[in-house]
């Protein structure tokens, strides 16, 4: 039965396993693992950066990047809902001695320019030194418009701030841009990264690799990042087996992200229809706007526990959280759920009835 909890749950395909099996290996802490080096060079070129670094997780590449841009006591402007602020256990403060300055995230996933500007501190010894703005794309499954990215970049440059992109799912954003403009997804990804001093991206989300993240930036920045990775214990030896999976994913699993988006679109439409016509769910399930492979549905409290239990009992796995008095379910499509899984999930929803 379908597992919609996250795009991190995917299993490596047999072709990916074969690429891992065949990968030539070295010692990546000594920088001589050919498979890691090939991935890093390819990714840097693909996305328009001088250099790249392979690391175990996106949490780590974000921390390495923040640490690279900020000294002890410096400040980074982040969104309230950003992964790097909310979902990384406070790593920037705990390990980086960086002060986060959170800014409210708007419903479309942006931070208001005026809010960013207001958060930038003047040069005064009372204040931490504002050094960095962090954006996230996609964020909550939403795509930040390229024009918005350019506006934030202009603001950052006016104040001599660095700009980091948490691009864990930047290829999902690029997929939407490519569909809109009829262009190539890799060209769109490169374009979405253009304004940023550094970008982190996940190989183990929609791209379907078992492990790994990449950090992209200028050569000197990545040289420093390699040192930080070592401090954090992220130096891996025969990491080429993992890099080969990521490299395979970067070549073969980017164009297929549009399938995940199409599957999510089907799922979202079906759930929205349930919100209009299902005997129990009518008016009680609210489907949030969707663009990529992540969907949020809000359930009224009178039906949420029974509905969640029904899904669970039928093996339809989602993640749930409380959100403004309602239960918010998150549905994510990925490599290991197809149209038949979406149909099965919608069938399960259709059969839902209140117990008793
Ligand atoms: C998953 C995720 C990360 C972190 O990646 P891990 O590999 O799970 O540490 C960072 N940012 C965003 C937006 C993510 O979704």
Coordinates of C-alpha atoms and ligand atoms in Angstrom, one line a residue:
X1 CA 0.0 0.0 0.0
X2 CA 1.2 3.5 -0.7
X3 CA 3.6 5.3 1.5
X4 CA 3.0 9.1 1.1
X5 CA 4.9 10.1 4.2
X6 CA 7.9 11.5 2.4
X7 CA 9.9 11.4 -0.7
X8 CA 12.8 10.1 1.5
X9 CA 11.3 6.6 1.8
X10 CA 12.3 5.5 -1.7
X11 CA 14.3 2.4 -2.2
X12 CA 17.2 2.5 -4.7
X13 CA 16.2 1.0 -8.1
X14 CA 18.0 -2.0 -9.5
X15 CA 19.8 0.2 -12.1
X16 CA 20.9 2.5 -9.2
X17 CA 22.1 -0.5 -7.2
X18 CA 24.1 -1.6 -10.2
X19 CA 25.7 1.8 -10.6
X20 CA 26.6 1.6 -6.9
X21 CA 28.0 -1.8 -7.3
X22 CA 30.1 -0.8 -10.3
X23 CA 31.4 2.5 -8.8
X24 CA 35.2 2.8 -8.7
X25 CA 36.2 3.7 -5.1
X26 CA 38.9 5.6 -3.3
X27 CA 39.2 7.4 0.0
X28 CA 37.1 10.6 -0.1
X29 CA 38.7 12.1 3.0
X30 CA 41.9 12.0 1.0
X31 CA 39.8 13.5 -1.9
X32 CA 40.7 10.5 -4.2
X33 CA 37.4 8.7 -4.5
X34 CA 36.8 9.0 -8.3
X35 CA 33.0 8.5 -8.0
X36 CA 32.6 11.2 -5.4
X37 CA 34.8 13.5 -7.5
X38 CA 32.9 12.8 -10.7
X39 CA 29.6 13.6 -8.9
X40 CA 30.9 16.8 -7.4
X41 CA 32.4 18.0 -10.7
X42 CA 29.3 17.1 -12.7
X43 CA 26.9 18.8 -10.2
X44 CA 29.0 22.0 -10.1
X45 CA 29.0 22.3 -13.9
X46 CA 25.4 21.3 -14.2
X47 CA 24.2 24.1 -11.8
X48 CA 26.7 26.8 -12.7
X49 CA 29.1 26.7 -9.7
X50 CA 32.9 26.5 -9.4
X51 CA 32.8 23.5 -7.0
X52 CA 30.6 21.1 -5.0
X53 CA 30.9 19.0 -1.9
X54 CA 29.2 15.7 -1.2
X55 CA 28.0 15.2 2.4
X56 CA 25.8 12.7 4.2
X57 CA 22.7 14.9 4.6
X58 CA 21.0 18.1 3.8
X59 CA 21.0 19.1 7.4
X60 CA 24.8 18.9 7.2
X61 CA 25.2 20.8 3.9
X62 CA 22.9 23.6 5.3
X63 CA 24.9 23.8 8.5
X64 CA 28.2 23.8 6.6
X65 CA 26.9 26.6 4.3
X66 CA 25.7 28.7 7.2
X67 CA 28.9 28.2 9.0
X68 CA 30.8 29.3 5.9
X69 CA 28.9 32.5 5.5
X70 CA 28.7 33.5 9.2
X71 CA 31.3 33.9 12.0
X72 CA 30.5 33.3 15.6
X73 CA 27.9 35.8 16.7
X74 CA 26.8 36.7 13.2
X75 CA 23.1 36.5 12.2
X76 CA 21.3 34.7 9.5
X77 CA 17.8 35.8 8.3
X78 CA 15.6 32.7 7.9
X79 CA 11.9 31.9 7.4
X80 CA 9.9 30.7 10.4
X81 CA 9.1 27.5 8.6
X82 CA 12.5 27.0 7.0
X83 CA 14.0 23.5 7.4
X84 CA 17.4 25.1 8.4
X85 CA 15.7 27.0 11.2
X86 CA 12.9 24.8 12.4
X87 CA 13.8 21.2 11.5
X88 CA 17.5 21.0 12.1
X89 CA 17.5 20.9 15.9
X90 CA 18.9 24.4 16.2
X91 CA 22.2 23.3 14.7
X92 CA 23.1 26.8 13.5
X93 CA 23.0 28.0 17.1
X94 CA 24.2 24.9 18.8
X95 CA 27.2 24.2 16.6
X96 CA 27.7 27.3 14.5
X97 CA 27.2 30.0 17.2
X98 CA 25.0 31.7 14.6
X99 CA 22.0 33.7 15.7
X100 CA 18.9 32.9 13.6
X101 CA 16.6 35.9 12.8
X102 CA 13.4 34.3 11.8
X103 CA 10.9 36.2 9.6
X104 CA 7.3 35.2 9.1
X105 CA 6.7 32.9 6.1
X106 CA 3.9 34.0 3.8
X107 CA 1.3 31.5 2.6
X108 CA 3.0 31.4 -0.8
X109 CA 6.3 30.4 0.8
X110 CA 8.0 33.8 0.4
X111 CA 9.4 36.2 3.0
X112 CA 8.2 39.7 2.4
X113 CA 11.0 42.0 1.2
X114 CA 10.0 44.6 3.8
X115 CA 10.2 42.0 6.5
X116 CA 13.7 41.0 5.4
X117 CA 14.8 44.6 5.2
X118 CA 13.4 45.4 8.6
X119 CA 15.3 42.4 10.1
X120 CA 18.7 43.6 8.8
X121 CA 20.5 45.2 11.8
X122 CA 22.5 48.5 11.6
X123 CA 26.2 48.4 12.4
X124 CA 25.9 48.9 16.1
X125 CA 27.7 47.0 18.9
X126 CA 24.3 46.2 20.5
X127 CA 23.4 44.0 17.5
X128 CA 24.5 40.8 16.0
X129 CA 26.0 41.4 12.6
X130 CA 23.5 40.4 9.9
X131 CA 25.5 38.4 7.3
X132 CA 23.2 36.1 5.4
X133 CA 19.7 35.6 4.0
X134 CA 18.5 32.0 3.5
X135 CA 15.7 31.0 1.1
X136 CA 14.2 27.6 0.5
X137 CA 12.9 26.4 -2.8
X138 CA 10.6 24.5 -3.0
X139 CA 9.3 25.3 0.4
X140 CA 6.3 23.3 1.7
X141 CA 6.1 22.1 -1.9
X142 CA 5.7 25.7 -3.2
X143 CA 7.9 27.2 -5.9
X144 CA 9.4 30.6 -5.3
X145 CA 9.1 32.7 -8.5
X146 CA 12.4 33.6 -10.3
X147 CA 11.5 37.3 -10.2
X148 CA 11.1 37.1 -6.4
X149 CA 14.6 35.4 -6.1
X150 CA 16.1 38.3 -8.1
X151 CA 14.4 40.9 -5.8
X152 CA 15.7 39.2 -2.7
X153 CA 19.2 39.0 -4.3
X154 CA 19.1 42.7 -5.0
X155 CA 18.2 43.5 -1.4
X156 CA 20.9 41.2 -0.1
X157 CA 23.5 42.7 -2.3
X158 CA 22.5 46.3 -1.3
X159 CA 23.3 45.3 2.2
X160 CA 26.4 43.2 1.4
X161 CA 24.7 40.1 2.7
X162 CA 25.4 36.6 1.4
X163 CA 22.6 34.5 0.0
X164 CA 22.1 30.7 0.6
X165 CA 19.5 28.5 -1.0
X166 CA 18.2 25.5 0.7
X167 CA 17.5 23.7 -2.5
X168 CA 16.7 20.3 -1.1
X169 CA 14.0 20.1 -3.7
X170 CA 15.3 22.6 -6.2
X171 CA 14.7 20.2 -9.1
X172 CA 11.0 20.0 -8.2
X173 CA 10.9 23.8 -8.5
X174 CA 12.8 23.6 -11.8
X175 CA 10.3 21.0 -13.1
X176 CA 7.4 23.4 -12.6
X177 CA 9.4 26.3 -14.2
X178 CA 10.3 24.0 -17.2
X179 CA 6.6 23.0 -17.7
X180 CA 5.5 26.6 -17.5
X181 CA 8.1 27.9 -20.0
X182 CA 8.6 24.8 -22.2
X183 CA 12.3 24.8 -21.4
X184 CA 14.8 22.3 -20.1
X185 CA 14.6 21.3 -16.4
X186 CA 18.4 21.4 -16.0
X187 CA 18.6 24.9 -17.5
X188 CA 15.8 26.0 -15.2
X189 CA 17.6 24.5 -12.1
X190 CA 20.7 26.4 -13.1
X191 CA 18.7 29.6 -13.5
X192 CA 17.0 29.1 -10.1
X193 CA 20.4 28.8 -8.4
X194 CA 22.0 31.8 -10.3
X195 CA 21.5 34.5 -7.7
X196 CA 22.9 32.4 -4.8
X197 CA 26.4 32.3 -3.3
X198 CA 25.7 28.7 -2.2
X199 CA 23.1 26.1 -2.7
X200 CA 22.4 22.8 -0.9
X201 CA 20.4 20.1 -2.6
X202 CA 19.2 16.6 -1.6
X203 CA 19.9 13.5 -3.6
X204 CA 17.8 11.4 -1.2
X205 CA 14.4 13.1 -1.6
X206 CA 12.6 13.1 -5.0
X207 CA 15.8 12.1 -6.8
X208 CA 15.6 8.7 -5.0
X209 CA 19.2 8.1 -3.8
X210 CA 19.6 6.3 -0.5
X211 CA 21.9 9.0 1.1
X212 CA 23.4 12.3 0.4
X213 CA 23.4 16.0 -0.3
X214 CA 25.5 18.4 -2.3
X215 CA 26.7 21.8 -1.4
X216 CA 27.6 24.1 -4.3
X217 CA 29.6 27.4 -4.2
X218 CA 32.8 29.1 -5.1
X219 CA 36.0 27.2 -5.0
X220 CA 37.4 28.8 -1.8
X221 CA 34.0 28.4 -0.1
X222 CA 33.9 24.7 -0.9
X223 CA 37.5 24.3 0.3
X224 CA 36.5 25.7 3.6
X225 CA 33.3 23.6 3.5
X226 CA 35.4 20.5 3.3
X227 CA 37.2 21.4 6.5
X228 CA 33.8 22.1 8.2
X229 CA 32.5 18.7 7.0
X230 CA 35.5 17.1 8.7
X231 CA 34.8 18.9 11.9
X232 CA 31.2 17.7 11.8
X233 CA 32.3 14.1 11.3
X234 CA 30.9 14.1 7.8
X235 CA 34.1 12.9 6.0
X236 CA 33.4 9.4 4.6
X237 CA 35.9 7.0 3.1
X238 CA 34.7 4.8 0.2
X239 CA 31.8 7.1 -0.2
X240 CA 31.8 6.5 -4.0
X241 CA 29.2 3.8 -3.5
X242 CA 26.8 6.5 -2.2
X243 CA 27.9 9.1 -4.6
X244 CA 27.3 6.8 -7.6
X245 CA 23.7 6.4 -6.5
X246 CA 23.4 10.2 -6.3
X247 CA 25.1 10.6 -9.6
X248 CA 22.8 8.1 -11.2
X249 CA 19.8 10.0 -9.7
X250 CA 21.1 13.3 -11.0
X251 CA 21.2 11.9 -14.6
X252 CA 18.2 9.7 -14.6
X253 CA 15.7 10.8 -12.0
X254 CA 15.3 14.5 -12.7
X255 CA 13.2 14.4 -15.8
X256 CA 10.8 11.9 -14.2
X257 CA 9.9 14.3 -11.3
X258 CA 7.1 15.6 -13.6
X259 CA 5.5 12.1 -13.0
X260 CA 5.5 12.8 -9.2
X261 CA 3.8 16.1 -9.9
X262 CA 1.2 14.6 -12.1
X263 CA 0.5 11.8 -9.6
X264 CA 0.1 14.4 -6.8
X265 CA -2.2 16.5 -9.0
X266 CA -4.4 13.4 -9.4
X267 CA -4.4 12.8 -5.7
X268 CA -5.1 16.4 -4.9
X269 CA -8.1 16.6 -7.3
X270 CA -9.5 13.4 -5.9
X271 CA -9.2 14.7 -2.3
X272 CA -10.7 18.0 -3.3
X273 CA -13.6 16.2 -4.9
X274 CA -14.1 14.3 -1.6
X275 CA -14.3 17.7 0.1
X276 CA -17.2 18.5 -2.2
X277 CA -19.1 15.3 -2.4
X278 CA -18.0 12.6 0.0
X279 CA -20.8 11.7 2.4
X280 CA -18.6 12.2 5.5
X281 CA -15.7 14.4 4.3
X282 CA -17.8 17.0 2.4
X283 CA -16.9 20.4 3.9
X284 CA -14.6 18.7 6.4
X285 CA -11.4 18.2 4.4
X286 CA -9.7 21.2 2.9
X287 CA -7.0 20.8 0.3
X288 CA -4.3 23.4 0.3
X289 CA -3.0 24.7 -3.0
X290 CA -0.4 22.3 -4.6
X291 CA 2.3 22.8 -7.2
X292 CA 4.8 20.0 -6.9
X293 CA 5.0 16.7 -5.0
X294 CA 3.8 17.8 -1.6
X295 CA 0.2 18.3 -0.6
X296 CA -1.4 19.4 2.7
X297 CA -5.0 18.6 3.6
X298 CA -6.6 20.0 6.7
X299 CA -9.3 18.0 8.5
X300 CA -11.8 19.2 10.9
X301 CA -11.4 17.9 14.5
X302 CA -14.7 16.0 14.4
X303 CA -13.5 13.7 11.7
X304 CA -9.7 13.8 11.9
X305 CA -9.0 10.9 14.3
X306 CA -11.4 8.5 12.6
X307 CA -10.1 9.4 9.1
X308 CA -6.4 9.1 10.1
X309 CA -7.1 5.7 11.8
X310 CA -8.9 4.6 8.6
X311 CA -6.0 5.5 6.4
X312 CA -3.6 3.8 8.8
X313 CA -5.7 0.6 9.0
X314 CA -5.8 0.4 5.2
X315 CA -2.0 0.9 4.9
X316 CA -2.2 4.4 3.4
X317 CA 0.7 6.1 5.1
X318 CA 0.7 9.9 5.6
X319 CA 2.2 12.3 8.2
X320 CA -0.1 14.2 10.4
X321 CA 0.3 17.3 12.7
X322 CA -1.9 19.7 14.5
X323 CA -2.3 23.0 12.7
X324 CA -4.6 25.8 14.0
X325 CA -7.0 23.4 15.7
X326 CA -7.2 21.1 12.7
X327 CA -5.3 18.1 11.7
X328 CA -3.0 18.7 8.8
X329 CA -2.1 15.6 6.8
X330 CA 0.9 15.7 4.5
X331 CA 0.9 13.6 1.3
X332 CA 4.1 13.3 -0.7
X333 CA 4.5 11.6 -4.1
X334 CA 7.8 10.0 -5.2
X335 CA 9.6 7.4 -7.2
X336 CA 7.9 4.5 -5.3
X337 CA 4.3 5.6 -5.7
X338 CA 2.6 5.5 -9.0
X339 CA -0.9 6.2 -10.5
X340 CA -2.2 2.8 -9.2
X341 CA -1.2 3.8 -5.6
X342 CA -3.0 7.1 -6.0
X343 CA -6.1 5.3 -7.3
X344 CA -5.9 2.9 -4.3
X345 CA -5.6 5.7 -1.9
X346 CA -8.5 7.6 -3.4
X347 CA -10.5 4.4 -3.3
X348 CA -9.7 4.0 0.4
X349 CA -10.8 7.6 1.0
X350 CA -14.1 6.9 -0.9
X351 CA -14.9 3.9 1.3
X352 CA -14.4 5.9 4.5
X353 CA -17.4 6.1 6.8
X354 CA -17.7 7.2 10.4
X355 CA -17.6 4.2 12.8
X356 CA -20.8 3.1 14.5
Ligands
LIG1 C1 14.9 17.2 3.9 C2 15.3 18.7 3.9 C3 16.5 19.1 4.3 C4 17.5 18.2 5.1 O1 17.8 17.0 4.4 P1 18.3 15.7 5.3 O2 19.1 15.0 4.2 O3 17.0 15.0 5.7 O4 19.1 16.1 6.4 C5 16.8 20.4 4.2 N1 16.0 21.3 3.7 C6 14.8 20.9 3.3 C7 13.9 22.0 2.7 C8 14.4 19.6 3.3 O5 13.2 19.2 2.9

